[in-house]
PDB file of N, CA and C in Angstrom:
ATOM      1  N   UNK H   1       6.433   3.328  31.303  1.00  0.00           N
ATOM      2  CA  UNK H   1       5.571   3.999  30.360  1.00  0.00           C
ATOM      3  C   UNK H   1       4.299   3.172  30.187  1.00  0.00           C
ATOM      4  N   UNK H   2       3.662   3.767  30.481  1.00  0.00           N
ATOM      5  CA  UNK H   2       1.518   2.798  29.898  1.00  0.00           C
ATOM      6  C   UNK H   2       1.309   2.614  31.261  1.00  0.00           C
ATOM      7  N   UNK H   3       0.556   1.674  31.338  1.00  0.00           N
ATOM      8  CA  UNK H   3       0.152   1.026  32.154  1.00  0.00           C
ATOM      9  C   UNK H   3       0.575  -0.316  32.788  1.00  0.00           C
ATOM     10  N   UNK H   4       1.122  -0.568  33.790  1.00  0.00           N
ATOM     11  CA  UNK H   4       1.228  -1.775  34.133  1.00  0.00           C
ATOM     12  C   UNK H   4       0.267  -3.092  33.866  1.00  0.00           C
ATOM     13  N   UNK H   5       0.404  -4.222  33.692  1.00  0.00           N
ATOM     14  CA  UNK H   5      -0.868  -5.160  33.687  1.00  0.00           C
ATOM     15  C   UNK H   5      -1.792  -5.503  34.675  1.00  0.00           C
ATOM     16  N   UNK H   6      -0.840  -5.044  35.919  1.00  0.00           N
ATOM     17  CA  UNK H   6      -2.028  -5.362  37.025  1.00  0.00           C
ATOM     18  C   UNK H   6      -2.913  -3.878  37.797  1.00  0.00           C
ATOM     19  N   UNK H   7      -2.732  -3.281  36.786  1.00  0.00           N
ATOM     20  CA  UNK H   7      -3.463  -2.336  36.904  1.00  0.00           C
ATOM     21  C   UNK H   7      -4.803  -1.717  37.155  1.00  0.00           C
ATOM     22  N   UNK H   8      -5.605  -1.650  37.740  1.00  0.00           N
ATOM     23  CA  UNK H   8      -6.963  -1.549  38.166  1.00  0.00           C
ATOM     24  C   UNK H   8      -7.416   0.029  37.758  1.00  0.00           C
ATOM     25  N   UNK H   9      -7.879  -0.097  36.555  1.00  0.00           N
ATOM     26  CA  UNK H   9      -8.430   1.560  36.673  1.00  0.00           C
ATOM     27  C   UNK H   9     -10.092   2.011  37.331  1.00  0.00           C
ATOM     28  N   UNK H  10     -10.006   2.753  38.478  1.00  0.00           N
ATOM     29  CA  UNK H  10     -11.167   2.953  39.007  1.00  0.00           C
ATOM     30  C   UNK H  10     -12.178   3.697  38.056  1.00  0.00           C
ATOM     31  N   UNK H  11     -13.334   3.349  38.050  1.00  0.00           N
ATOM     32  CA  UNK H  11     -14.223   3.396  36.809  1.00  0.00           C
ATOM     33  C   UNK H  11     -15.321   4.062  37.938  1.00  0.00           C
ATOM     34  N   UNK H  12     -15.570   5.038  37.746  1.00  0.00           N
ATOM     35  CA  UNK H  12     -17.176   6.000  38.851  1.00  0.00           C
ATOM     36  C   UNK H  12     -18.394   5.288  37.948  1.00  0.00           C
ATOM     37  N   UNK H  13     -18.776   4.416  39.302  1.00  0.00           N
ATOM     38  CA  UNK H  13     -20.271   4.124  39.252  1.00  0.00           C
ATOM     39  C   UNK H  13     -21.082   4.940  38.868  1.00  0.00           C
ATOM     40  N   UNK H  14     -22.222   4.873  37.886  1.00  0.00           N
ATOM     41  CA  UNK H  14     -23.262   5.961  38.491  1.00  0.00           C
ATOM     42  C   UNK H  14     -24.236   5.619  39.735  1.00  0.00           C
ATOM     43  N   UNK H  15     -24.455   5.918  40.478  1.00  0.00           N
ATOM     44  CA  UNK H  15     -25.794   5.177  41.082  1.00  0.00           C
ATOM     45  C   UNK H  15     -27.119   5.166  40.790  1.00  0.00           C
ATOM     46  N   UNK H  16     -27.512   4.075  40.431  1.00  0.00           N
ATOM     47  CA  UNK H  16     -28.999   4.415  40.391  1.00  0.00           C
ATOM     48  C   UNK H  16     -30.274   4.363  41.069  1.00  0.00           C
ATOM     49  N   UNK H  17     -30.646   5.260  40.712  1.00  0.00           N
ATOM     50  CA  UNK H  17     -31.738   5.933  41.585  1.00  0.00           C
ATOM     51  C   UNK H  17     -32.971   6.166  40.889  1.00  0.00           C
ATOM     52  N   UNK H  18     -34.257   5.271  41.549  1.00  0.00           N
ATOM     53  CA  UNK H  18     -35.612   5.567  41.204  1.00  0.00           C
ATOM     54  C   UNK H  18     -35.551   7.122  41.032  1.00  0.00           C
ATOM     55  N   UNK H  19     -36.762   7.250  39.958  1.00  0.00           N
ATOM     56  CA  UNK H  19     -37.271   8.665  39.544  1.00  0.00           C
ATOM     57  C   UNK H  19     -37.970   9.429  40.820  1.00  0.00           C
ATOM     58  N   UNK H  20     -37.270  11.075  41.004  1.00  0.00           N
ATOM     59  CA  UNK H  20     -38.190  11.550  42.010  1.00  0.00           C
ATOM     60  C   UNK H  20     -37.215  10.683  43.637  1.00  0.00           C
ATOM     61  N   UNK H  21     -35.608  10.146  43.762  1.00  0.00           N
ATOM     62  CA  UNK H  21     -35.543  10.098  44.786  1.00  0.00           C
ATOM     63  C   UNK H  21     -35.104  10.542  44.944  1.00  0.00           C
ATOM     64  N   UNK H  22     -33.890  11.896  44.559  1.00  0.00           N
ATOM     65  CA  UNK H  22     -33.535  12.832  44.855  1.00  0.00           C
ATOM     66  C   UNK H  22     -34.295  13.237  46.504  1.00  0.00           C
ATOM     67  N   UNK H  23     -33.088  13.963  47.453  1.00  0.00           N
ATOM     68  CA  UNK H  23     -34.130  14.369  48.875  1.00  0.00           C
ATOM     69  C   UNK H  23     -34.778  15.852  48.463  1.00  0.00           C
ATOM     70  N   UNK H  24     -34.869  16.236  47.637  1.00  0.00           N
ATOM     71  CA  UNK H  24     -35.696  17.558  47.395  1.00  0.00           C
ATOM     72  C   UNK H  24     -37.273  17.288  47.440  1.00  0.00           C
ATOM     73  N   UNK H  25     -37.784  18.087  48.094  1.00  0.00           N
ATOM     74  CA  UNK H  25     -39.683  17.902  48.717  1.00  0.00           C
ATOM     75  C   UNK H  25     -40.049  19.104  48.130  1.00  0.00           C
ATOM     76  N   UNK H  26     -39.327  20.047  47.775  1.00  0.00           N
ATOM     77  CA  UNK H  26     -39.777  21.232  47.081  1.00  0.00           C
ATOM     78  C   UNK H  26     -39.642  21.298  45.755  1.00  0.00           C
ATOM     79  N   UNK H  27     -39.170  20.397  45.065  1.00  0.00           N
ATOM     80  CA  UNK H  27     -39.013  20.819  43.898  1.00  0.00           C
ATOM     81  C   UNK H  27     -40.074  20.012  42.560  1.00  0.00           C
ATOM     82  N   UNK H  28     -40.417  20.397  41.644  1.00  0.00           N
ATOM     83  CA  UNK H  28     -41.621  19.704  40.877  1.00  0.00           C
ATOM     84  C   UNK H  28     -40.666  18.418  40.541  1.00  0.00           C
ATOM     85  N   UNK H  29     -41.541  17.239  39.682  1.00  0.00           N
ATOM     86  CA  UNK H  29     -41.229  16.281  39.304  1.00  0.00           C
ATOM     87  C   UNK H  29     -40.271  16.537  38.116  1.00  0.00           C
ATOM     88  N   UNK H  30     -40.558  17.226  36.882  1.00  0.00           N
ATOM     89  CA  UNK H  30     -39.443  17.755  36.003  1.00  0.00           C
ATOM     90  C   UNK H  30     -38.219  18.744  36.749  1.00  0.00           C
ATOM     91  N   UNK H  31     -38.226  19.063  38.054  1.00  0.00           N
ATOM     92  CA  UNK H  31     -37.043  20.041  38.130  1.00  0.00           C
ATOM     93  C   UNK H  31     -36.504  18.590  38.923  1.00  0.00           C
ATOM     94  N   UNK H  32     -37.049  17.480  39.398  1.00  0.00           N
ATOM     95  CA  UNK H  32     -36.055  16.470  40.226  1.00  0.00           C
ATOM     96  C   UNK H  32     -35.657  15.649  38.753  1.00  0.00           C
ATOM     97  N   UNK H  33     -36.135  15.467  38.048  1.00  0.00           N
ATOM     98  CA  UNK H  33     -35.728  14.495  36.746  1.00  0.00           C
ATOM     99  C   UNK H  33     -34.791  15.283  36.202  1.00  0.00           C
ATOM    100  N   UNK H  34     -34.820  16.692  36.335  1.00  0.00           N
ATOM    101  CA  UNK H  34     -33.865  17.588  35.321  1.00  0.00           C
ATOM    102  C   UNK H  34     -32.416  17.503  36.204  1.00  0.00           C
ATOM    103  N   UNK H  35     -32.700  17.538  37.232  1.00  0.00           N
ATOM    104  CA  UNK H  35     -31.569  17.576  38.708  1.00  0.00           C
ATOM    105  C   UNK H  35     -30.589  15.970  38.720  1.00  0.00           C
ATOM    106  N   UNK H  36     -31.497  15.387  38.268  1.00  0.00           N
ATOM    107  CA  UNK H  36     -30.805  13.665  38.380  1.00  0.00           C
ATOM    108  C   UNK H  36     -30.360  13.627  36.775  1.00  0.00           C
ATOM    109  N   UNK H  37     -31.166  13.844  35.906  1.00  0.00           N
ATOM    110  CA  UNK H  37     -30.274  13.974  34.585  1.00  0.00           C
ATOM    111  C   UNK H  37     -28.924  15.089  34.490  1.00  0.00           C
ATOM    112  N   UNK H  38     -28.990  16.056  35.262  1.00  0.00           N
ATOM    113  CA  UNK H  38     -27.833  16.443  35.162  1.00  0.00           C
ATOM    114  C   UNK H  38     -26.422  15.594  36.173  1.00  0.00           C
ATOM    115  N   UNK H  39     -26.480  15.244  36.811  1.00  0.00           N
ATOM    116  CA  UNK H  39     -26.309  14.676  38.111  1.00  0.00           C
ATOM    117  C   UNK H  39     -25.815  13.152  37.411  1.00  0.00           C
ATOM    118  N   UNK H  40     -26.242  12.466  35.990  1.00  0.00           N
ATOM    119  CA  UNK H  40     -25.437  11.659  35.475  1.00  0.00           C
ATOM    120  C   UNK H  40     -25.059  11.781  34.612  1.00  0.00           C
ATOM    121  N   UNK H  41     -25.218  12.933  34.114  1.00  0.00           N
ATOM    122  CA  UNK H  41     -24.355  13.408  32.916  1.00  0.00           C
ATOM    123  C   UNK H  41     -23.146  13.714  33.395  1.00  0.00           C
ATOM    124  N   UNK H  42     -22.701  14.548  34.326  1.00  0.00           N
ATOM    125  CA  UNK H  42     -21.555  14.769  35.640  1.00  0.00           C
ATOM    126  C   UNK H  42     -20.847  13.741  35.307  1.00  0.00           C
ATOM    127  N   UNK H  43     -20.991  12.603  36.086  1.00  0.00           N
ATOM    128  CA  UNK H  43     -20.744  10.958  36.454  1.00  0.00           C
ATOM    129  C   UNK H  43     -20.267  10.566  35.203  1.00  0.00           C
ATOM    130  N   UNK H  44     -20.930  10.630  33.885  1.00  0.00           N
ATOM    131  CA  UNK H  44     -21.086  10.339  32.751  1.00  0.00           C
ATOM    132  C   UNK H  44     -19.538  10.907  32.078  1.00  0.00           C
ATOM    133  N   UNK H  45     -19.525  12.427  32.356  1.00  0.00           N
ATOM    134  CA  UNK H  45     -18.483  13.067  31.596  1.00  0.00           C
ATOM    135  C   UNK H  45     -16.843  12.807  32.174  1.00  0.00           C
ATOM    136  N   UNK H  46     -17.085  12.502  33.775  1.00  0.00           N
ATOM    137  CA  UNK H  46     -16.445  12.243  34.175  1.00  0.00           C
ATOM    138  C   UNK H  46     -15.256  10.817  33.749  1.00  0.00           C
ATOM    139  N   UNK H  47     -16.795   9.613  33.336  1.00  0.00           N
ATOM    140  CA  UNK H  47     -16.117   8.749  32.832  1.00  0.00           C
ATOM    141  C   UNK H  47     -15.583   8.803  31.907  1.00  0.00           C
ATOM    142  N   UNK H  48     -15.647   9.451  30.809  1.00  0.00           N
ATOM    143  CA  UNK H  48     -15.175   9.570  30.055  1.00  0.00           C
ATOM    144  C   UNK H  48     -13.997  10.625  29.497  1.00  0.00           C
ATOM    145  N   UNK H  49     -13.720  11.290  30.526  1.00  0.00           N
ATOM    146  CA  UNK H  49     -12.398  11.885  30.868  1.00  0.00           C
ATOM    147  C   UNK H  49     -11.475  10.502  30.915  1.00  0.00           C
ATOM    148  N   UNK H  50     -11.932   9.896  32.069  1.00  0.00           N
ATOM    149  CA  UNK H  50     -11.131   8.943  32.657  1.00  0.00           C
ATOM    150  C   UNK H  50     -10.594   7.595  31.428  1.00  0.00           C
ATOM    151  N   UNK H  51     -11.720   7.693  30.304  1.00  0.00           N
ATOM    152  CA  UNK H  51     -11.650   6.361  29.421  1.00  0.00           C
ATOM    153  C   UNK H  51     -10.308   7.242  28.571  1.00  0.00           C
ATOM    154  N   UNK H  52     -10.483   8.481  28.143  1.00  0.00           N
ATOM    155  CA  UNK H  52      -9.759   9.215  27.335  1.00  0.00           C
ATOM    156  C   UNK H  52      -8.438   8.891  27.893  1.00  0.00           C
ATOM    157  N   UNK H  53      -8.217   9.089  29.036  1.00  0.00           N
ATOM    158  CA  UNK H  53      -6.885   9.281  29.809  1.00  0.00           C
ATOM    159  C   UNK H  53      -5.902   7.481  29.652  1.00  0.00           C
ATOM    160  N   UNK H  54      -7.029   6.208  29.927  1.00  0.00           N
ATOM    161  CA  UNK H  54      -6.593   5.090  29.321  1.00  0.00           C
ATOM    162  C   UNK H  54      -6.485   4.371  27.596  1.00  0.00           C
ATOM    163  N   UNK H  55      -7.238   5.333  26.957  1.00  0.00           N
ATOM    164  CA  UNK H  55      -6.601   5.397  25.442  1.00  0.00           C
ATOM    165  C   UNK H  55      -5.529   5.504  25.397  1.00  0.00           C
ATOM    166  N   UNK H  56      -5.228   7.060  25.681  1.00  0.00           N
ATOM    167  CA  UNK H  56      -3.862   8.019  25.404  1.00  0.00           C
ATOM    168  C   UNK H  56      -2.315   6.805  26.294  1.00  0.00           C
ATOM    169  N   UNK H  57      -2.872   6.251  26.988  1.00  0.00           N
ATOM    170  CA  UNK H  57      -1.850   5.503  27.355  1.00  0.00           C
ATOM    171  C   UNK H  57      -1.943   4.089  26.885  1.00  0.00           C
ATOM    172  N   UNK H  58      -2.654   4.041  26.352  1.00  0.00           N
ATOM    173  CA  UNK H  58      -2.233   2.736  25.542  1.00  0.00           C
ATOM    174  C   UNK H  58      -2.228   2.910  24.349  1.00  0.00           C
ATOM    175  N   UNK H  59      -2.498   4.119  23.399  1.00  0.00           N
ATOM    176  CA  UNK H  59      -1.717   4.576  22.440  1.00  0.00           C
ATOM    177  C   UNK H  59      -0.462   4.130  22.559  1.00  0.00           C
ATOM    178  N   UNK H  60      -0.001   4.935  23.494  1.00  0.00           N
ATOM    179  CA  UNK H  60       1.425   4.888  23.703  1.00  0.00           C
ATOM    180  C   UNK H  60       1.865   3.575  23.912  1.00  0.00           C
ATOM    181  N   UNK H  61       1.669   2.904  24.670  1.00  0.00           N
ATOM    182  CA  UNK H  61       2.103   1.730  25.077  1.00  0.00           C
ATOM    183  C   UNK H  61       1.987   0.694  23.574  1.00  0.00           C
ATOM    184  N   UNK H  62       1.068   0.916  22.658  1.00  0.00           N
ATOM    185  CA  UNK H  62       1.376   0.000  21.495  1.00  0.00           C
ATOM    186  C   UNK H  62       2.401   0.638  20.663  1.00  0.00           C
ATOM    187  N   UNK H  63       2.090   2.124  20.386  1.00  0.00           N
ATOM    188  CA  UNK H  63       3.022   2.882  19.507  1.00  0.00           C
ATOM    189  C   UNK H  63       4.656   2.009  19.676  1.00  0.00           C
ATOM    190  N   UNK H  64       5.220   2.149  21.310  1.00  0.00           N
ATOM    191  CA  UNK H  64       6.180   1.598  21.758  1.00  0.00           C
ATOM    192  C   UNK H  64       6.615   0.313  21.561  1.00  0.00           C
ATOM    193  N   UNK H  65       5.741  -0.570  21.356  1.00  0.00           N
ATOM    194  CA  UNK H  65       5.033  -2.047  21.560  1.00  0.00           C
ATOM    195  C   UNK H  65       5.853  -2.316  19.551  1.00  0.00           C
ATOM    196  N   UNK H  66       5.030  -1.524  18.984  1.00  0.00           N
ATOM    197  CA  UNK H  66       5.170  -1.581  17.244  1.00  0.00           C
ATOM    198  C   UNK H  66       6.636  -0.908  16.619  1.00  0.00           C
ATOM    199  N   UNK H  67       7.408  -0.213  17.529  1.00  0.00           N
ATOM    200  CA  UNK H  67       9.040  -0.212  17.404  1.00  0.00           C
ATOM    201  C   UNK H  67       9.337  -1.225  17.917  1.00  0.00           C
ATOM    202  N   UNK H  68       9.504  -1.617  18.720  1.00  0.00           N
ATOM    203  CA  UNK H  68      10.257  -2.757  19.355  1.00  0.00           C
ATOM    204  C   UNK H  68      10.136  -4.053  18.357  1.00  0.00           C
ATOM    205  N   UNK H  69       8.916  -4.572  17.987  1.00  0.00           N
ATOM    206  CA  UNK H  69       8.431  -5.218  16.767  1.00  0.00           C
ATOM    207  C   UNK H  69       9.291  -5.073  15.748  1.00  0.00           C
ATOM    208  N   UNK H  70       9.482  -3.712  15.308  1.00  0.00           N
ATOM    209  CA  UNK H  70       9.953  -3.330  13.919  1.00  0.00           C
ATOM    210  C   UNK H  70      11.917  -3.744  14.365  1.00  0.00           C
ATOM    211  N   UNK H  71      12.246  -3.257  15.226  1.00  0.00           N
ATOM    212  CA  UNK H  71      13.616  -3.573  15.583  1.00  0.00           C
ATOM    213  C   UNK H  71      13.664  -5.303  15.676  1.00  0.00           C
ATOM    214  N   UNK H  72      13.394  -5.541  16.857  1.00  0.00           N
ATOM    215  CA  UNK H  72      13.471  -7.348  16.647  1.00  0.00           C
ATOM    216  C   UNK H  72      13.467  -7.643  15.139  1.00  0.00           C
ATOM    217  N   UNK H  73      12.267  -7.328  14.300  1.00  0.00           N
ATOM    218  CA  UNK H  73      12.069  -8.007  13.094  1.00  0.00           C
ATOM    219  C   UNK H  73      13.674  -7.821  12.144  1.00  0.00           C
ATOM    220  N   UNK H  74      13.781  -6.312  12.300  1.00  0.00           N
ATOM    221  CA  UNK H  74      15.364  -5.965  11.130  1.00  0.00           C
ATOM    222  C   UNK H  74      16.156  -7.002  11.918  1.00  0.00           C
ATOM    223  N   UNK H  75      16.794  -7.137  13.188  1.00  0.00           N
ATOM    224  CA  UNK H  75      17.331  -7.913  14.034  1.00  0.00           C
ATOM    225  C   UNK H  75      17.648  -9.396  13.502  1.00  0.00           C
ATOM    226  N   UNK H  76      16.318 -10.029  13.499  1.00  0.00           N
ATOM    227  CA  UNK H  76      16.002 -10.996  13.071  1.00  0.00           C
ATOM    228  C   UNK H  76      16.966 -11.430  11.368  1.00  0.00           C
ATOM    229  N   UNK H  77      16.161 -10.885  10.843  1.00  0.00           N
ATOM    230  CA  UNK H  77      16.586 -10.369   9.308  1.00  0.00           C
ATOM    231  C   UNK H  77      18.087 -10.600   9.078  1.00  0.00           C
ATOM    232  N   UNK H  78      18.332  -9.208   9.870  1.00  0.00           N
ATOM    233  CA  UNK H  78      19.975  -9.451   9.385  1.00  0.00           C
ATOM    234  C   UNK H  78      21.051 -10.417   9.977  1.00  0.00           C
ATOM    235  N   UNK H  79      20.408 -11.010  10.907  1.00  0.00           N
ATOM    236  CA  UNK H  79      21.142 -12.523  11.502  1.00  0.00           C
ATOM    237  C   UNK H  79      20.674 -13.645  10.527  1.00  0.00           C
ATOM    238  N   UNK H  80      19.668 -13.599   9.998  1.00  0.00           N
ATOM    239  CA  UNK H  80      20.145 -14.685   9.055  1.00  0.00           C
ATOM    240  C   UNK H  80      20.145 -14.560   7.594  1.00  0.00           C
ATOM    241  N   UNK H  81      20.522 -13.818   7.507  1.00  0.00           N
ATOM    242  CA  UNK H  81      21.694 -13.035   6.284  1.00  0.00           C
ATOM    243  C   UNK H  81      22.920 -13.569   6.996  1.00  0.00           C
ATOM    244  N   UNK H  82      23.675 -13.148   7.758  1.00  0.00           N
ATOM    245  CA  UNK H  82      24.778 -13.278   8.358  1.00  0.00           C
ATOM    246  C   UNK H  82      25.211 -15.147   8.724  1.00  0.00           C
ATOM    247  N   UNK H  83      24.074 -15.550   8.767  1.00  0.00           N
ATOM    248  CA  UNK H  83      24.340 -16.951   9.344  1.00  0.00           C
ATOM    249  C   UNK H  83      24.315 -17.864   7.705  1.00  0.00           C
ATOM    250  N   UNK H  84      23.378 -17.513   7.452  1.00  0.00           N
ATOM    251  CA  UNK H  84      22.979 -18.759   5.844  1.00  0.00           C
ATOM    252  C   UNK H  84      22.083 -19.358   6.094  1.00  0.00           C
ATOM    253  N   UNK H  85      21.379 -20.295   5.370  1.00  0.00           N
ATOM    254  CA  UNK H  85      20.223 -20.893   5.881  1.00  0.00           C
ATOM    255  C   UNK H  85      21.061 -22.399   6.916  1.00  0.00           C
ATOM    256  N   UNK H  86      19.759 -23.090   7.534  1.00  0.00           N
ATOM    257  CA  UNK H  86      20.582 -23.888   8.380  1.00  0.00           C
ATOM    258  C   UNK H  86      20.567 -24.649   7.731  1.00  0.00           C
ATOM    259  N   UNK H  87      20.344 -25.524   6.850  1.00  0.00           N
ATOM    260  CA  UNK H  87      20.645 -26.929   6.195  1.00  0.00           C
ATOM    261  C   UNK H  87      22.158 -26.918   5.167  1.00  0.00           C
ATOM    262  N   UNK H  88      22.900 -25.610   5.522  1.00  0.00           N
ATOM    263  CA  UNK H  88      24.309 -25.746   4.696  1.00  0.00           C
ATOM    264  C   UNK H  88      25.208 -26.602   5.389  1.00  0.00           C
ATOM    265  N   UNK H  89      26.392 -27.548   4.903  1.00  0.00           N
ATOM    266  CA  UNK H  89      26.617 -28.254   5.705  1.00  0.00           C
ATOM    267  C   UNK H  89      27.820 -27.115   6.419  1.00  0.00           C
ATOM    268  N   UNK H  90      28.765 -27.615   7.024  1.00  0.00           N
ATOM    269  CA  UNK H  90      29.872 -26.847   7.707  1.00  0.00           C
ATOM    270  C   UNK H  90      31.111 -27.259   6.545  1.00  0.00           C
ATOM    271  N   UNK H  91      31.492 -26.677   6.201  1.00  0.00           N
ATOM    272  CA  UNK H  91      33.084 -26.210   5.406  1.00  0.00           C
ATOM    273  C   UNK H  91      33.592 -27.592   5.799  1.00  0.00           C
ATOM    274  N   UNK H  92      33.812 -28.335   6.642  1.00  0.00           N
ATOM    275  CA  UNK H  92      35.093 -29.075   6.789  1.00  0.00           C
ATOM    276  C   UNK H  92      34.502 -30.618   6.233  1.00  0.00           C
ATOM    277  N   UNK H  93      33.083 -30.807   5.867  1.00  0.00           N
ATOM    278  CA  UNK H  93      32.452 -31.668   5.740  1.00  0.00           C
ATOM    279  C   UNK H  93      33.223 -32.254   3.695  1.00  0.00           C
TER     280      UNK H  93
END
């Protein structure tokens, strides 16, 4: 469940690119700026699909993380209830 630690999540570059390098020769200077702003918004939304998708799993992975916590801790607890503190001597003393 989650993510492993050696996990590598691939993250999309945007590339960047001088204004106007788009290969379009026909198109005005605002329709190539409008073409490359859309073009990293894409890239953009994309990443952030991808960031969403490593939340949701490490939600989980702490959610999981903060039971296990809560168990050890009662665990803990009721063993030394059961034991006494350690500086009692032993009965036969």
């Amino acid at each position: 469940m989650g993510l492993p630690v050696d996990t590598k999540i691939p993250i999309l570059e945007i590339p960047q690119q001088p204004a106007g390098s788009l290969p379009f020769t026909s198109m005005s200077d605002s329709d190539q700026r409008l073409t490359e702003l859309e073009i990293r918004l894409s890239h953009s939304e994309r990443t952030v699909e991808q960031l969403h998708e490593v939340v949701l799993l490490l939600k989980g992975d702490l959610e999981r993380l903060g039971r296990k916590f809560e168990e050890l801790q009662e665990q803990m607890e009721s063993s030394s209830q059961e034991t006494g503190p350690a500086d009692d001597r032993p009965p036969h003393w």
